Coordinates of C-alpha atoms and ligand atoms in Angstrom, one line a residue:
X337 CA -31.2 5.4 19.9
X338 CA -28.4 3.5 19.8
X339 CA -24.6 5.3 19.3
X340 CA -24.4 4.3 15.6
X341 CA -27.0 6.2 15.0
X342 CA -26.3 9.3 17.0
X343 CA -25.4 12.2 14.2
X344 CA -21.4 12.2 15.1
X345 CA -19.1 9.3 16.1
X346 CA -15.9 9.0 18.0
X347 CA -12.7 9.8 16.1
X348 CA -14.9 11.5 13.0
X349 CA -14.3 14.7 11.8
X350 CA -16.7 17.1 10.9
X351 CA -16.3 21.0 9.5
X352 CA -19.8 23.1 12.2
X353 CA -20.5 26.3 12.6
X354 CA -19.9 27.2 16.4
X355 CA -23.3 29.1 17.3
X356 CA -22.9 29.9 21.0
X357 CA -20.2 29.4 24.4
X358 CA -20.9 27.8 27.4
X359 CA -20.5 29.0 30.8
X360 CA -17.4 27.1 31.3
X361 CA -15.9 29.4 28.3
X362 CA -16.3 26.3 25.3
X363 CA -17.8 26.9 21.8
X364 CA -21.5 24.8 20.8
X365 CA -22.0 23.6 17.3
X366 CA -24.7 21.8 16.3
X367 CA -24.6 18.6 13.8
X368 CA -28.3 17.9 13.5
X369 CA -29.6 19.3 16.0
X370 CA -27.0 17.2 18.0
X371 CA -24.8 19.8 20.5
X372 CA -20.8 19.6 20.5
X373 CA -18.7 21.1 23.1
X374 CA -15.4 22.4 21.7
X375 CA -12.7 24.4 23.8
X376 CA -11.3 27.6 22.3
X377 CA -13.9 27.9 19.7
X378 CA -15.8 31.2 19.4
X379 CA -19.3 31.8 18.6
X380 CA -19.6 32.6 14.5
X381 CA -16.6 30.8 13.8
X382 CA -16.6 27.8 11.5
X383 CA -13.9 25.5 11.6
X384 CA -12.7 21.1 11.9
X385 CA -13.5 19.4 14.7
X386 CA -12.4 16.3 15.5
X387 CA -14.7 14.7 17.9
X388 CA -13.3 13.1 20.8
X389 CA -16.2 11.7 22.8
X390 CA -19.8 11.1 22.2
X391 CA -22.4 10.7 25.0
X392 CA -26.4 10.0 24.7
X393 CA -26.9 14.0 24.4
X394 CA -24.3 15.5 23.5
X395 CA -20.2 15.4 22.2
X396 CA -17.4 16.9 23.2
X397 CA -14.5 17.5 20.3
X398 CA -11.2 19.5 19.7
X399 CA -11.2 22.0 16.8
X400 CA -8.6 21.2 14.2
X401 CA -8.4 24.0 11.9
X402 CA -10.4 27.2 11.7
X403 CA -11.8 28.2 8.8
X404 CA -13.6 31.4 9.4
X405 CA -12.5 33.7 12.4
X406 CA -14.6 35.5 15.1
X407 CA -14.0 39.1 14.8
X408 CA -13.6 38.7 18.8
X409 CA -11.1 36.4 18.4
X410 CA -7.5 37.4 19.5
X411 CA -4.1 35.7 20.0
X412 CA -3.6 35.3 23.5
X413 CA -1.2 38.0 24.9
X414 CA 0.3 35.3 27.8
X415 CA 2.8 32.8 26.5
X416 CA 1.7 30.5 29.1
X417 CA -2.2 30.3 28.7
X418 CA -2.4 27.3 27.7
X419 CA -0.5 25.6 30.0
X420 CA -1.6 27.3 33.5
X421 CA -5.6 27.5 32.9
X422 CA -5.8 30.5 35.3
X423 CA -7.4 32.4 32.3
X424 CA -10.0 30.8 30.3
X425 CA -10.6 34.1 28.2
X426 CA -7.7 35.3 26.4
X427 CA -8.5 34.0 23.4
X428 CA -11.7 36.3 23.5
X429 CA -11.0 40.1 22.9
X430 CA -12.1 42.2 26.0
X431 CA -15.1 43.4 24.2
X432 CA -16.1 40.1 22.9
X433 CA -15.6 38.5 26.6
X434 CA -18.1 41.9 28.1
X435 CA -20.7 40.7 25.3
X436 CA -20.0 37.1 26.1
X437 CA -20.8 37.8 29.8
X438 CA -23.6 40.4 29.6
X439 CA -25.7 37.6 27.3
X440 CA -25.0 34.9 29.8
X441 CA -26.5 36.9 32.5
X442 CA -29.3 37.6 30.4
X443 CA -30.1 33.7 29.3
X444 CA -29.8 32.0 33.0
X445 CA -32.5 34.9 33.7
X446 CA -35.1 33.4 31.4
X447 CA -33.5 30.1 31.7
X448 CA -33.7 29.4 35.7
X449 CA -35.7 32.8 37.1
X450 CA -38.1 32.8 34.4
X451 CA -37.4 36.5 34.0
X452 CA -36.9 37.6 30.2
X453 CA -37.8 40.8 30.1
X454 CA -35.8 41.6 33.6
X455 CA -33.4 44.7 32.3
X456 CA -29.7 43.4 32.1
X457 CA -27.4 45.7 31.6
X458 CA -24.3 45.9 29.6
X459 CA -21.6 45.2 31.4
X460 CA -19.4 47.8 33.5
X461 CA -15.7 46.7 32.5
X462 CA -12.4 47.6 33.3
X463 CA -10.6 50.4 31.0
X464 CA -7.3 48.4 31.6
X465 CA -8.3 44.9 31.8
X466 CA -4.8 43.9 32.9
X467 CA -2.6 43.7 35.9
X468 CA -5.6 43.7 38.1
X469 CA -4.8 41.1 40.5
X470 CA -3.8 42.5 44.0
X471 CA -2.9 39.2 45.7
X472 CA -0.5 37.0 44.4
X473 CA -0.1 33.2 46.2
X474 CA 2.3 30.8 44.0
X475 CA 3.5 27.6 44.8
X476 CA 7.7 27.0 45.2
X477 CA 8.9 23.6 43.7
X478 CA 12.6 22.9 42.8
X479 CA 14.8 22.7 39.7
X480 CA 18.6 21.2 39.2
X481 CA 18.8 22.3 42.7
X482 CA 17.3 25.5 42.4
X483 CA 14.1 27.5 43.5
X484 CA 10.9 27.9 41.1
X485 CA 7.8 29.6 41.6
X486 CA 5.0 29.8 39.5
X487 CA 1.9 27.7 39.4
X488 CA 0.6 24.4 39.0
X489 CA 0.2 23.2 35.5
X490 CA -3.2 22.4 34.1
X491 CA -4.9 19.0 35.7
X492 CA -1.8 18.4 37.8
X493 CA 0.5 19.1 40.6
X494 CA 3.5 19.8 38.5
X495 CA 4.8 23.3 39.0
X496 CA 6.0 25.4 36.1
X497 CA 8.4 28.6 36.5
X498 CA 6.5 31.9 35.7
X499 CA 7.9 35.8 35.3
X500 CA 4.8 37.1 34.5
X501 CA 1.2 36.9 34.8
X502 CA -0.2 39.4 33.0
X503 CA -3.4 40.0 35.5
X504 CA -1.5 40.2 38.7
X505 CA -0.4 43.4 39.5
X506 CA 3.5 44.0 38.8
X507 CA 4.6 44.8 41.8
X508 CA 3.4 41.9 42.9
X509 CA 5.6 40.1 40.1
X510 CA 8.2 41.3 41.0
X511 CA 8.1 40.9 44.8
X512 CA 7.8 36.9 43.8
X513 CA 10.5 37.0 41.9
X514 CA 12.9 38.8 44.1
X515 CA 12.1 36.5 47.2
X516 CA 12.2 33.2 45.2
X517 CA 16.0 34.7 44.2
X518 CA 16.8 35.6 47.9
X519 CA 15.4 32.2 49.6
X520 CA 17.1 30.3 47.1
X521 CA 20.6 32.4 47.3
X522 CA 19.9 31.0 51.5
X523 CA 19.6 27.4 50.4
X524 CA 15.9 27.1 51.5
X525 CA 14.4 23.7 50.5
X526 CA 11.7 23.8 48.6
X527 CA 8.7 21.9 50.2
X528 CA 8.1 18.7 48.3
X529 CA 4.3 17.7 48.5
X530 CA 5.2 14.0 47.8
X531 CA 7.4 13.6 50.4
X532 CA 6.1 16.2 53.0
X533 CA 9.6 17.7 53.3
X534 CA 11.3 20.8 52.8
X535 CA 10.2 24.1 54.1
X536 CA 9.2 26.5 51.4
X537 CA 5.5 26.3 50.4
X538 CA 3.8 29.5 49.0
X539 CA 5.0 32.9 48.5
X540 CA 2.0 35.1 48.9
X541 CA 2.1 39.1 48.2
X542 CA -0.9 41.5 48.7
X543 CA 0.0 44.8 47.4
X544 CA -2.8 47.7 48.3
X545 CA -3.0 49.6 45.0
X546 CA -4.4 52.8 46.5
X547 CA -1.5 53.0 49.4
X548 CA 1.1 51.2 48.0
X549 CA 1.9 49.0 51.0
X550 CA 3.0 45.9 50.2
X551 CA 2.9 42.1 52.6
X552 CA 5.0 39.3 52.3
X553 CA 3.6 36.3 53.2
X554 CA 6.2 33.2 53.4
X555 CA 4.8 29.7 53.7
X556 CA 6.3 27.4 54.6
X557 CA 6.6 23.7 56.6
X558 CA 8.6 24.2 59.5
X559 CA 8.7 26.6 62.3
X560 CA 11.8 26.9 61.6
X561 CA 12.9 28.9 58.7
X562 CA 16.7 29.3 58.5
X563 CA 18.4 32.7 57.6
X564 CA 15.1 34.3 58.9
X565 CA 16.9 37.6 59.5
X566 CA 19.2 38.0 56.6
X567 CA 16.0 37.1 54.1
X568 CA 14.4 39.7 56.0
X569 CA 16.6 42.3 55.4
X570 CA 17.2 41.7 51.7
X571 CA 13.8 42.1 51.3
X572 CA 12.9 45.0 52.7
X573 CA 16.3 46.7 51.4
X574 CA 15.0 45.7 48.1
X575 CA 11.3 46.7 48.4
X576 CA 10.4 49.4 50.2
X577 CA 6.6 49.2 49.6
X578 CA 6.9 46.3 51.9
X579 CA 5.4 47.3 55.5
X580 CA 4.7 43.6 56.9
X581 CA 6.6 40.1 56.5
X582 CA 5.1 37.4 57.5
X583 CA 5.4 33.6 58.0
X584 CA 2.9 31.3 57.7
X585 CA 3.1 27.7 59.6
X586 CA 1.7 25.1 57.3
X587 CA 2.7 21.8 58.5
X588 CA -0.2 19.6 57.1
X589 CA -0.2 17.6 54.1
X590 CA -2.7 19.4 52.4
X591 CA -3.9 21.4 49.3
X592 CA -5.2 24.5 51.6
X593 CA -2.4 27.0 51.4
X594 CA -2.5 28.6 54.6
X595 CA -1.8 27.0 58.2
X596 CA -3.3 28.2 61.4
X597 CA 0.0 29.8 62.8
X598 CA 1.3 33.2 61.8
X599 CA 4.3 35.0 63.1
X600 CA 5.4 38.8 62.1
X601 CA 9.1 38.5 61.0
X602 CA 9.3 41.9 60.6
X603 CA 6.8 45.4 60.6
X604 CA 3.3 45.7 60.6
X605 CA 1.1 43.1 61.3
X606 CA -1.8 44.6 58.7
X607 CA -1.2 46.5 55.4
X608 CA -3.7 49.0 54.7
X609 CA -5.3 49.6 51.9
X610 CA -8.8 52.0 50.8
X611 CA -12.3 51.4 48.9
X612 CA -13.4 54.8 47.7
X613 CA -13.9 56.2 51.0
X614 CA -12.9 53.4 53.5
X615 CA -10.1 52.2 54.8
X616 CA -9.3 48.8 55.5
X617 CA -6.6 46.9 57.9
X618 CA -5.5 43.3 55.7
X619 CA -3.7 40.4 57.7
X620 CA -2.3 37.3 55.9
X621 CA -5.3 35.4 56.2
X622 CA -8.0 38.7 56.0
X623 CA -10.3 38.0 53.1
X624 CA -10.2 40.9 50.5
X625 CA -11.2 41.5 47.2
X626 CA -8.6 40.6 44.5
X627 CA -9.6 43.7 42.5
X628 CA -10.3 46.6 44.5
X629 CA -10.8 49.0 41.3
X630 CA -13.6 46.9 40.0
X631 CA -15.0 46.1 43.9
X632 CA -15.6 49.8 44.0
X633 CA -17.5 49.8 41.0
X634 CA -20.1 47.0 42.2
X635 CA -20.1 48.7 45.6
X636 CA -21.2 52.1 43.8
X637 CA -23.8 50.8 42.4
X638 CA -24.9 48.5 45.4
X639 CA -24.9 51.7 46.9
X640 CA -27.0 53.3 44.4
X641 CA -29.6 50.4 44.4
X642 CA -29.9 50.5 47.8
X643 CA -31.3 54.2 47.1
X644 CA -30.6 55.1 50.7
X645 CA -31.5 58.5 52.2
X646 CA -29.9 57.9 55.8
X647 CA -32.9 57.3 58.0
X648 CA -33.0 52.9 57.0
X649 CA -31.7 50.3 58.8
X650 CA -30.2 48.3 56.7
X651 CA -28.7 44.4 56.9
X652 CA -25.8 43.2 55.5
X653 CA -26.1 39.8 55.3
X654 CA -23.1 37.0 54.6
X655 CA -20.9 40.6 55.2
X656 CA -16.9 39.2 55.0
X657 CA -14.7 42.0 56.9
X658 CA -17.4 44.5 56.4
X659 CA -16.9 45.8 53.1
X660 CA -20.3 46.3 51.6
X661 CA -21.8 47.3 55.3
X662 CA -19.2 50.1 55.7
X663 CA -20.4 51.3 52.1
X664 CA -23.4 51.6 53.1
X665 CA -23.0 53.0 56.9
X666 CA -21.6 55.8 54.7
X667 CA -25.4 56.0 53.7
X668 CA -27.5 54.6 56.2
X669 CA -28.6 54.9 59.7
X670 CA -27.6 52.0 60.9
X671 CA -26.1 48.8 59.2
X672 CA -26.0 45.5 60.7
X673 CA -23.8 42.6 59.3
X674 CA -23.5 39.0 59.8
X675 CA -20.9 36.5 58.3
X676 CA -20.1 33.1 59.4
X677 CA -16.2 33.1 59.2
X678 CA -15.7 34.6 63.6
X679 CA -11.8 36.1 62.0
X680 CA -13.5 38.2 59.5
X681 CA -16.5 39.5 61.8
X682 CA -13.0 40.7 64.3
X683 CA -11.6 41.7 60.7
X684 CA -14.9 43.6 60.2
X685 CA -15.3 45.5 63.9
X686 CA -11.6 46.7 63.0
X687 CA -12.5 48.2 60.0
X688 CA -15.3 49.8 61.4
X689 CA -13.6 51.5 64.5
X690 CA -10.9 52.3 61.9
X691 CA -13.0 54.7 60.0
X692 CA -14.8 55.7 62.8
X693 CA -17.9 54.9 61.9
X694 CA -20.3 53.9 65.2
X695 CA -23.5 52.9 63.3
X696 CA -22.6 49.2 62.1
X697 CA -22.5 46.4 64.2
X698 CA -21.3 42.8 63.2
X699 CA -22.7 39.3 64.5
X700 CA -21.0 36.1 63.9
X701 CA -23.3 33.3 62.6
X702 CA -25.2 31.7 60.2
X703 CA -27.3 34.6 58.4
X704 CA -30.4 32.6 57.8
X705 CA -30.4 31.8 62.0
X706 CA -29.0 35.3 63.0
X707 CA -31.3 37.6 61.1
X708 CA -34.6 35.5 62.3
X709 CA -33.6 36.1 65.8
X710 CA -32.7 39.4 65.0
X711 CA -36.3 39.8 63.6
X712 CA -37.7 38.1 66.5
X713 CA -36.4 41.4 68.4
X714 CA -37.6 43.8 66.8
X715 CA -34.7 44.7 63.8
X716 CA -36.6 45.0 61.1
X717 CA -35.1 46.2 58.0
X718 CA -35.3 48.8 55.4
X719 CA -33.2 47.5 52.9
X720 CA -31.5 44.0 53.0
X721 CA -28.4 43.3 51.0
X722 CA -27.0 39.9 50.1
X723 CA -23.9 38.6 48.4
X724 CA -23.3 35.0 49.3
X725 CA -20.8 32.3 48.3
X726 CA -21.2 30.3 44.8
X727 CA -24.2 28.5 46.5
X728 CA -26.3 31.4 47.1
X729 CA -29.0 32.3 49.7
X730 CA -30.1 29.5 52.1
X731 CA -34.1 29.2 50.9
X732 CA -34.2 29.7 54.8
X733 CA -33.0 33.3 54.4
X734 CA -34.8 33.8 51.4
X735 CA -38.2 32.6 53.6
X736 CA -37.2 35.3 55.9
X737 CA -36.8 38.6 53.8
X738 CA -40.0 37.1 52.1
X739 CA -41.5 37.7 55.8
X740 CA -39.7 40.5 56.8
X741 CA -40.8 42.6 53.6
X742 CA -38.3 45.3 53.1
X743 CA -38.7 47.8 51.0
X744 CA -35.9 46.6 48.5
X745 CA -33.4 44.0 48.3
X746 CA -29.9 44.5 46.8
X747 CA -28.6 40.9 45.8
X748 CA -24.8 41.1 44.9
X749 CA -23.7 37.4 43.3
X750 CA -20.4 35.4 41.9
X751 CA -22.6 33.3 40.5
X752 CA -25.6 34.4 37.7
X753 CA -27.2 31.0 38.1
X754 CA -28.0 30.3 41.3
X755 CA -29.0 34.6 41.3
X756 CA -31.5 33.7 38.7
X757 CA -32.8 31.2 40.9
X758 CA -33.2 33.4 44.1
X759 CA -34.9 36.2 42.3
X760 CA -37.8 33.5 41.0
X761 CA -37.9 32.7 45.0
X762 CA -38.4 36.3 45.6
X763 CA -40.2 37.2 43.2
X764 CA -42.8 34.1 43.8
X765 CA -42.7 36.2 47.8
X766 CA -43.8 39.1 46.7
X767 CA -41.1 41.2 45.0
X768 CA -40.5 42.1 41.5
X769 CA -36.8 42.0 40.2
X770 CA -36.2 45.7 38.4
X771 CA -32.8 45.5 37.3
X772 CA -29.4 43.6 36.8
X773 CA -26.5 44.9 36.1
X774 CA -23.1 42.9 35.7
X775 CA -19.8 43.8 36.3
X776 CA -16.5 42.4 35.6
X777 CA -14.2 41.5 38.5
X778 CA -12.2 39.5 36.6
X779 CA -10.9 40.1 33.4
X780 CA -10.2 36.9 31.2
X781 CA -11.7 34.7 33.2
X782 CA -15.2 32.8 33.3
X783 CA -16.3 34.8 36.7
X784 CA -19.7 37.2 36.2
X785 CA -20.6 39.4 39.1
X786 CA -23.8 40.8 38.9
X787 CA -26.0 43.2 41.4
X788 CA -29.1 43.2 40.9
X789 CA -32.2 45.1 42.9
X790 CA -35.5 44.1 43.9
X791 CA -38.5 46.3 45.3
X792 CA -41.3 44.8 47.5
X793 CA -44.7 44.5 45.2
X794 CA -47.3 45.8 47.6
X795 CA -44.8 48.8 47.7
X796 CA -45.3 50.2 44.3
Ligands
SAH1448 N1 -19.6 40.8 51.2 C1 -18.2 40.4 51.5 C2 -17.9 38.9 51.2 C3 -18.9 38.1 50.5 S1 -18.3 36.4 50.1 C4 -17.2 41.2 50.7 O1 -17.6 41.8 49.7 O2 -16.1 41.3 51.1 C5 -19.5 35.5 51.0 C6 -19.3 35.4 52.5 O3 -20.3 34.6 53.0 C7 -18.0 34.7 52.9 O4 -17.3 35.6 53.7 C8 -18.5 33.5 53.7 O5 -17.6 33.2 54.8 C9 -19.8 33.9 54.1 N2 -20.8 32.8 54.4 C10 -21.0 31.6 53.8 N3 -22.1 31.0 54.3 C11 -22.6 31.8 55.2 C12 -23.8 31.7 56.0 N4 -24.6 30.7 55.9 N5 -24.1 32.8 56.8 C13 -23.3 33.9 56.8 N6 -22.2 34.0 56.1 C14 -21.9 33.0 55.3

């Protein structure tokens, strides 16, 4: 076919019906059978699109007027949606976004695993779906001489001033706002990425919502960081949440926010903060889930997947500081974990010694090499949990619960679509997928956590 006759053409306008949203948050309407893509449009509305680009398959357009609203549709609560791209949801009500999410889970498991009937739950959401955030990291730029802080604007490297953000928590807020005020009453340069000069790169925060300690990270260029002291003690007179200021040596050219050097400006090294039962030491660089509330929630009902009775041995596999395997050493006889990152296994054995629990023991490595050798001497495994990057398992892992055979598999993932895929894997070794139940970590945005539980066939 050539483009003239395609259904649509560039620069046309035409009034659609938007039937469905993709996973990257933008509305489909059809024109003959012939899909558009259109940011901010919501399923069930109907509306003018003008179309923007046409491609063999499919268009993409940008919706003009609308003529009939969704009743999910709200008016985004953030002055600055648009603009930062943070959020991709706002425009959704928080019910809409939980149905939104619940039926995305539910098509990439007939879609990819070839699983329709699997049970997919509604999902578990947040009562308060705002201020949620419990680490803050924004960029410092310069105006008429002065300090900003905020965050990059959409598609660029252009930083915009910001107050608020309406997911972070507001301590947190405020912390940022206070040490862009006191670093900028000192005179500190802003870093300036084009030039590789100035000193100021990132102010971080992590706040610990269940203790109420607070860390202030400051990023920045140079060793040298002048008024050290007296920025110190503004803060700390100011804030006294704040048990740990740190800087943070960054003096590559680089997008990655964090350099390899930290040194303690003043208290703690760690801020502390707990997970239903457990307590955990955080660092600047520590990995740690941005919303503890909602982590809890997921671990619960890893936890309750994992149907533990406290005589399994049970792997942790692609275990970050330890979270999910102290969870379940709570549970089980005894938990081993394995991660990759060697900071977050030492990040991990902390943890564990903090809480005192003796029956969890941490390996650094490649799970899908570490838990064949552990295999090979004689760990075998009751119950395996995963919860791997975006990517998901390595087939190689996947091969090796297949020949391992425990009992049941607990497969946490950021990510339904490779999930969907894994669980076909599985289920084509022997295992049949029994539920899947999705939770939202993060409010607003595209990201769908999902748990989901398997039980060995032969088992039944
Ligand atoms: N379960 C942890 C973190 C999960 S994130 C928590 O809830 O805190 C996924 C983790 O997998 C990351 O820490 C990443 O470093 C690690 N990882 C990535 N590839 C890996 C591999 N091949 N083997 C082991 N760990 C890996």
């Amino acid at each position: 076919m050539t483009k003239q006759q395609l259904p649509v053409q560039k620069n046309e306008y035409v009034d659609v019906t938007f039937e469905d949203l993709t996973h990257d948050g933008a509305g489909v309407a059809k024109v003959e059978g012939f899909p558009i893509f259109v940011p901010n449009a919501l399923p069930g509305e109907r509306g003018k699109v003008k179309v923007m680009k046409v491609k063999k398959g499919y268009a993409f357009g940008r919706l003009e007027e609308i003529h009939e609203e969704s009743q999910y549709r709200m008016t985004p609560p953030c002055p600055i949606y648009k603009e930062c791209g943070g959020c991709q949801l706002q425009h959704l009500s928080y019910e809409g976004q939980l149905v939104f999410k619940q039926k995305q889970v539910k098509e990439v498991m007939a879609r990819i695993g070839h699983l329709p009937d699997v049970p997919v739950h509604s999902v578990l959401g947040m009562n308060d779906p705002w201020r949620y955030r419990n680490k803050a990291q924004v960029p410092v730029g310069e105006r008429e001489g002065g300090l900003i802080a905020g965050f990059y604007q959409q598609r660029s490297h252009e930083i915009i001033d910001m107050e608020a953000c309406l997911i972070q928590q507001e301590k947190n807020d405020e912390i940022v706002q206070a040490v862009k005020e006191i670093c900028g009453k000192y005179d500190i340069r802003a870093y300036d990425e084009q030039k590789h000069r100035g000193t100021l790169r990132h102010i971080m925060t992590r706040y610990g919502l269940v203790t109420g300690e607070a860390m202030v990270v400051l990023v920045t260029k140079t060793e040298e960081l002048p008024h050290k002291n007296s920025i110190v003690q503004e803060i700390i007179e100011k804030f006294p949440q704040v048990k740990s200021i740190v800087q943070n040596v960054n003096s590559k050219r680089t997008n990655v926010i964090m350099g390899d050097k930290t040194n303690v400006l003043w208290g703690e090294e760690y801020i502390y903060d707990l997970i239903g039962d457990i307590k955990f030491a955080i660092s600047a660089r520590s990995f740690y889930q941005v919303n503890p509330k909602q982590t809890k929630v997921l671990y619960d009902k890893a936890l309750e997947y994992a149907q533990l009775t406290g005589e399994e041995t049970v792997i942790d596999a692609y275990c970050g500081i330890g979270t999910i395997s102290l969870f379940l050493a709570q549970k089980a006889k005894k938990v081993y974990g394995v991660e990759i990152v060697p900071e977050a296994i030492e990040d991990a054995k902390r943890n564990a010694k903090l809480n005192g629990m003796t029956n969890v023991e941490f390996e650094v490595g490649e799970a899908e090499r570490v838990i064949p050798d552990w295999y090979d001497k004689g760990i075998k495994a009751d119950v395996i949990v995963v919860d791997p990057p975006r990517k998901g398992c390595d087939e190689a892992l996947l091969q090796t619960i297949i020949d391992m055979k425990p009992k049941r598999v607990v497969y946490v993932s950021c990510n339904p679509a490779t999930l969907a895929r894994d669980l076909r894997i599985l289920e084509d070794g022997g295992y049949k997928t029994v539920q899947v139940q999705p939770v939202d970590m993060f409010p607003h945005t595209l990201h769908v956590e999902s748990v989901a539980v398997l039980q060995l066939k032969e088992d039944e």
